[in-house]
Short mmCIF file of C-alpha atoms in Angstrom, two decimals:
data_model
loop_
_atom_site.label_atom_id
_atom_site.label_comp_id
_atom_site.label_asym_id
_atom_site.label_seq_id
_atom_site.Cartn_x
_atom_site.Cartn_y
_atom_site.Cartn_z
CA ALA A 17 18.50 3.36 3.62
CA GLN A 18 15.12 4.98 3.33
CA SER A 19 12.68 4.40 6.16
CA VAL A 20 9.41 5.64 7.54
CA ALA A 21 8.11 5.42 11.10
CA GLN A 22 4.63 5.71 12.53
CA PRO A 23 5.27 5.98 16.26
CA GLU A 24 1.71 5.31 17.39
CA ASP A 25 0.03 1.94 16.97
CA GLN A 26 -3.34 3.47 17.80
CA VAL A 27 -4.82 6.94 18.12
CA ASN A 28 -8.12 7.59 19.88
CA VAL A 29 -10.05 10.78 19.18
CA ALA A 30 -13.53 11.95 20.09
CA GLU A 31 -15.84 12.76 17.19
CA GLY A 32 -15.65 16.43 16.28
CA ASN A 33 -12.16 16.90 17.69
CA PRO A 34 -9.09 17.49 15.53
CA LEU A 35 -6.96 14.47 14.78
CA THR A 36 -3.27 13.95 14.02
CA VAL A 37 -1.59 10.76 12.86
CA LYS A 38 2.18 11.02 13.02
CA CYS A 39 4.77 9.99 10.47
CA THR A 40 8.51 10.60 10.34
CA TYR A 41 10.86 9.63 7.56
CA SER A 42 14.49 9.17 6.71
CA VAL A 43 15.62 9.54 3.10
CA SER A 44 18.64 10.56 1.12
CA GLY A 45 17.62 13.35 -1.20
CA ASN A 46 14.19 14.85 -1.63
CA PRO A 47 11.34 12.93 -0.01
CA TYR A 48 8.26 11.79 -1.88
CA LEU A 49 5.66 11.05 0.78
CA PHE A 50 2.24 9.44 0.72
CA TRP A 51 -0.69 8.67 3.00
CA TYR A 52 -3.07 5.79 2.40
CA VAL A 53 -6.11 4.58 4.34
CA GLN A 54 -7.35 1.02 4.74
CA TYR A 55 -10.87 0.32 5.89
CA PRO A 56 -11.63 -3.13 7.36
CA ASN A 57 -11.45 -5.93 4.78
CA ARG A 58 -10.65 -3.48 1.99
CA GLY A 59 -7.67 -2.52 -0.11
CA LEU A 60 -5.67 0.62 0.54
CA GLN A 61 -6.92 3.94 -0.79
CA PHE A 62 -4.73 6.91 -1.64
CA LEU A 63 -5.34 10.02 0.48
CA LEU A 64 -2.64 12.52 -0.48
CA LYS A 65 0.99 12.98 -1.40
CA TYR A 66 3.82 15.47 -1.09
CA ILE A 67 6.21 15.81 -3.99
CA THR A 68 7.24 19.44 -3.93
CA GLY A 69 5.72 22.86 -3.33
CA ASP A 70 3.46 23.91 -0.46
CA ASN A 71 4.19 22.23 2.83
CA LEU A 72 0.48 21.82 3.53
CA VAL A 73 -1.04 19.23 1.25
CA LYS A 74 -4.80 18.74 0.98
CA GLY A 75 -6.28 15.37 0.15
CA SER A 76 -9.42 13.28 0.10
CA TYR A 77 -12.17 13.21 2.75
CA GLY A 78 -11.05 16.50 4.31
CA PHE A 79 -7.60 15.22 5.28
CA GLU A 80 -4.44 17.28 4.99
CA ALA A 81 -0.81 16.68 5.84
CA GLU A 82 1.98 19.01 6.80
CA PHE A 83 5.45 18.42 5.46
CA ASN A 84 8.18 19.59 7.84
CA LYS A 85 11.65 19.20 6.42
CA SER A 86 13.55 20.21 9.56
CA GLN A 87 11.66 17.66 11.66
CA THR A 88 11.52 15.11 8.84
CA SER A 89 7.82 14.66 9.50
CA PHE A 90 4.68 14.34 7.42
CA HIS A 91 1.80 14.25 9.90
CA LEU A 92 -1.74 13.59 8.74
CA LYS A 93 -4.41 15.93 10.10
CA LYS A 94 -8.10 16.64 10.01
CA PRO A 95 -9.81 19.55 11.77
CA SER A 96 -12.92 17.63 12.85
CA ALA A 97 -12.97 13.84 13.09
CA LEU A 98 -15.86 11.68 11.97
CA VAL A 99 -16.70 8.20 13.24
CA SER A 100 -16.36 7.05 9.63
CA ASP A 101 -12.69 8.10 9.68
CA SER A 102 -11.97 5.08 11.88
CA ALA A 103 -9.54 2.96 9.86
CA LEU A 104 -5.90 1.96 9.49
CA TYR A 105 -3.62 4.69 8.11
CA PHE A 106 -0.32 4.09 6.36
CA CYS A 107 2.46 6.54 5.64
CA ALA A 108 4.89 5.69 2.83
CA VAL A 109 8.00 7.15 1.22
CA ARG A 110 9.43 6.43 -2.21
CA ASP A 111 12.77 4.68 -2.19
CA MET A 112 14.55 6.42 -5.06
CA ASP A 113 17.57 4.13 -4.61
CA SER A 114 15.62 0.93 -5.02
CA ASN A 115 13.50 1.02 -8.14
CA TYR A 116 11.16 3.69 -6.76
CA GLN A 117 9.31 1.23 -4.56
CA LEU A 118 7.27 2.51 -1.64
CA ILE A 119 8.62 1.95 1.85
CA TRP A 120 5.65 1.57 4.18
CA GLY A 121 5.14 2.48 7.80
CA ALA A 122 3.64 -0.08 10.16
CA GLY A 123 0.26 1.62 10.13
CA THR A 124 -1.70 3.52 12.78
CA LYS A 125 -5.16 2.44 13.81
CA LEU A 126 -7.39 5.49 14.19
CA ILE A 127 -10.45 5.10 16.39
CA ILE A 128 -13.01 7.88 16.47
CA LYS A 129 -15.43 7.60 19.36
CA PRO A 130 -18.93 9.11 19.14
CA ASP B 17 -16.44 -0.48 -12.99
CA THR B 18 -13.88 -1.82 -10.55
CA ALA B 19 -10.50 -0.25 -11.27
CA VAL B 20 -8.36 -3.07 -9.87
CA SER B 21 -9.97 -6.46 -9.37
CA GLN B 22 -8.65 -9.67 -7.89
CA THR B 23 -9.94 -13.22 -7.87
CA PRO B 24 -10.57 -15.10 -5.75
CA LYS B 25 -11.41 -12.99 -2.72
CA TYR B 26 -10.85 -15.92 -0.37
CA LEU B 27 -8.64 -18.94 -0.89
CA VAL B 28 -8.37 -21.82 1.57
CA THR B 29 -6.02 -24.62 0.69
CA GLN B 30 -3.73 -27.24 2.17
CA MET B 31 0.02 -27.20 2.54
CA GLY B 32 1.85 -28.39 -0.52
CA ASN B 33 -0.79 -27.30 -3.01
CA ASP B 34 -0.25 -24.91 -5.92
CA LYS B 35 -2.57 -21.95 -6.36
CA SER B 36 -2.95 -18.81 -8.44
CA ILE B 37 -4.40 -15.39 -7.78
CA LYS B 38 -5.50 -13.24 -10.69
CA CYS B 39 -5.41 -9.46 -10.98
CA GLU B 40 -6.76 -7.14 -13.64
CA GLN B 41 -6.72 -3.35 -13.93
CA ASN B 42 -8.81 -1.32 -16.35
CA LEU B 43 -7.04 2.00 -15.73
CA GLY B 44 -4.58 1.74 -18.59
CA HIS B 45 -1.68 1.86 -16.12
CA ASP B 46 1.82 0.77 -17.06
CA THR B 47 2.89 -0.62 -13.70
CA MET B 48 1.38 -3.33 -11.50
CA TYR B 49 2.42 -4.67 -8.11
CA TRP B 50 1.87 -7.54 -5.70
CA TYR B 51 1.96 -6.90 -1.96
CA LYS B 52 1.69 -9.23 1.01
CA GLN B 53 0.00 -8.01 4.18
CA ASP B 54 0.61 -10.21 7.20
CA SER B 55 -1.53 -10.71 10.27
CA LYS B 56 0.02 -7.64 11.92
CA LYS B 57 -0.95 -5.55 8.87
CA PHE B 58 2.65 -5.03 7.73
CA LEU B 59 2.86 -4.42 4.00
CA LYS B 60 5.64 -5.92 1.94
CA ILE B 61 6.25 -5.38 -1.76
CA MET B 62 6.72 -8.68 -3.55
CA PHE B 63 6.90 -7.83 -7.23
CA SER B 64 6.22 -5.10 -9.68
CA TYR B 65 5.86 -5.18 -13.44
CA ASN B 66 6.40 -2.20 -15.70
CA ASN B 67 5.25 -2.70 -19.25
CA LYS B 68 5.34 -6.47 -18.70
CA GLU B 69 8.93 -6.42 -17.46
CA LEU B 70 9.77 -7.52 -13.92
CA ILE B 71 11.28 -4.57 -12.15
CA ILE B 72 11.40 -5.58 -8.50
CA ASN B 73 11.87 -9.02 -7.14
CA GLU B 74 12.29 -8.72 -3.39
CA THR B 75 13.55 -11.49 -1.17
CA VAL B 76 10.56 -13.60 -1.97
CA PRO B 77 10.86 -17.38 -2.20
CA ASN B 78 11.02 -18.65 -5.75
CA ARG B 79 7.85 -20.62 -5.03
CA PHE B 80 6.14 -17.33 -5.88
CA SER B 81 6.11 -16.43 -9.54
CA PRO B 82 4.35 -13.46 -11.13
CA LYS B 83 3.06 -13.77 -14.66
CA SER B 84 1.81 -10.94 -16.82
CA PRO B 85 0.07 -11.99 -20.04
CA ASP B 86 -0.51 -8.33 -20.94
CA LYS B 87 -0.29 -4.85 -19.43
CA ALA B 88 -3.69 -5.12 -17.77
CA HIS B 89 -3.08 -8.40 -15.96
CA LEU B 90 -0.61 -9.56 -13.33
CA ASN B 91 -1.22 -12.99 -11.86
CA LEU B 92 0.54 -14.55 -8.90
CA HIS B 93 1.28 -18.26 -8.89
CA ILE B 94 2.37 -19.98 -5.70
CA ASN B 95 3.89 -23.47 -5.62
CA SER B 96 4.13 -25.80 -2.65
CA LEU B 97 2.16 -23.61 -0.29
CA GLU B 98 3.38 -23.32 3.31
CA LEU B 99 1.63 -22.26 6.50
CA GLY B 100 3.62 -19.01 6.51
CA ASP B 101 2.13 -18.02 3.20
CA SER B 102 -1.18 -17.32 4.92
CA ALA B 103 -1.80 -13.59 4.48
CA VAL B 104 -3.77 -11.09 2.47
CA TYR B 105 -2.32 -10.47 -0.96
CA PHE B 106 -3.00 -7.15 -2.67
CA CYS B 107 -2.59 -6.27 -6.28
CA ALA B 108 -2.04 -2.62 -7.16
CA SER B 109 -1.35 -0.50 -10.21
CA SER B 110 0.05 2.93 -10.96
CA GLN B 111 0.29 5.03 -14.08
CA ASP B 112 4.06 4.79 -14.16
CA LEU B 113 6.94 3.42 -12.14
CA VAL B 114 9.28 6.39 -12.11
CA GLU B 115 6.94 9.32 -11.59
CA SER B 116 5.34 9.63 -8.16
CA TYR B 117 1.86 8.58 -9.13
CA GLU B 118 -0.39 7.08 -6.53
CA GLN B 119 -1.11 3.38 -6.48
CA TYR B 120 -4.59 1.92 -6.82
CA PHE B 121 -5.21 -1.24 -4.82
CA GLY B 122 -7.44 -4.21 -5.40
CA PRO B 123 -9.72 -5.55 -2.65
CA GLY B 124 -7.25 -8.25 -1.62
CA THR B 125 -7.18 -12.05 -1.59
CA ARG B 126 -7.16 -13.67 1.83
CA LEU B 127 -5.09 -16.84 1.55
CA THR B 128 -5.35 -19.40 4.33
CA VAL B 129 -3.06 -22.41 4.26
CA THR B 130 -4.01 -25.30 6.54
#
């Protein structure tokens, strides 16, 4: 069965420092991976996705993610964190065996301190 | 213009009542979804509709019934509400079900059952 794990419930980073939010996955076949962000009392917003091609994917708001097939990881990164990046981040993988639905991670709360 | 809209934003009701949540998308997408986000922020797919046809029906109680009058609307009707139904319900849409297009989420409906 397809699955995705976000091993950290919360990540704390000082403003201006680089940030990483971790995601690992388990799929049969090629992975289709996504990152979404949820600000308080809002719906989820798409950040970026990996389908095929370059392992480094660039997305919205200066975020990027690195696909690593050997480590089955898709970590979200940003070179310099902003206080406004504080939010809940979700990693997801498409379940190609079950009507293409997204399998969601539990979410990681990112807190950027000034 | 709001891409995916939901009404109402908040819904407070008593156990045993029947209620509906409405969703509309103006993106011209073929696929719409309903998700439930619980108090721990876990996301669970409930239903999806592709061209007005139910594609996914997860292990959701049959008290929940999606209804799609047309491609732009997917409403959620809930019968005999229970305390455990309290959650935030998100509607989402995507261009297609099969291709790995991103999903666009509505702002959510916070349902509280007392």
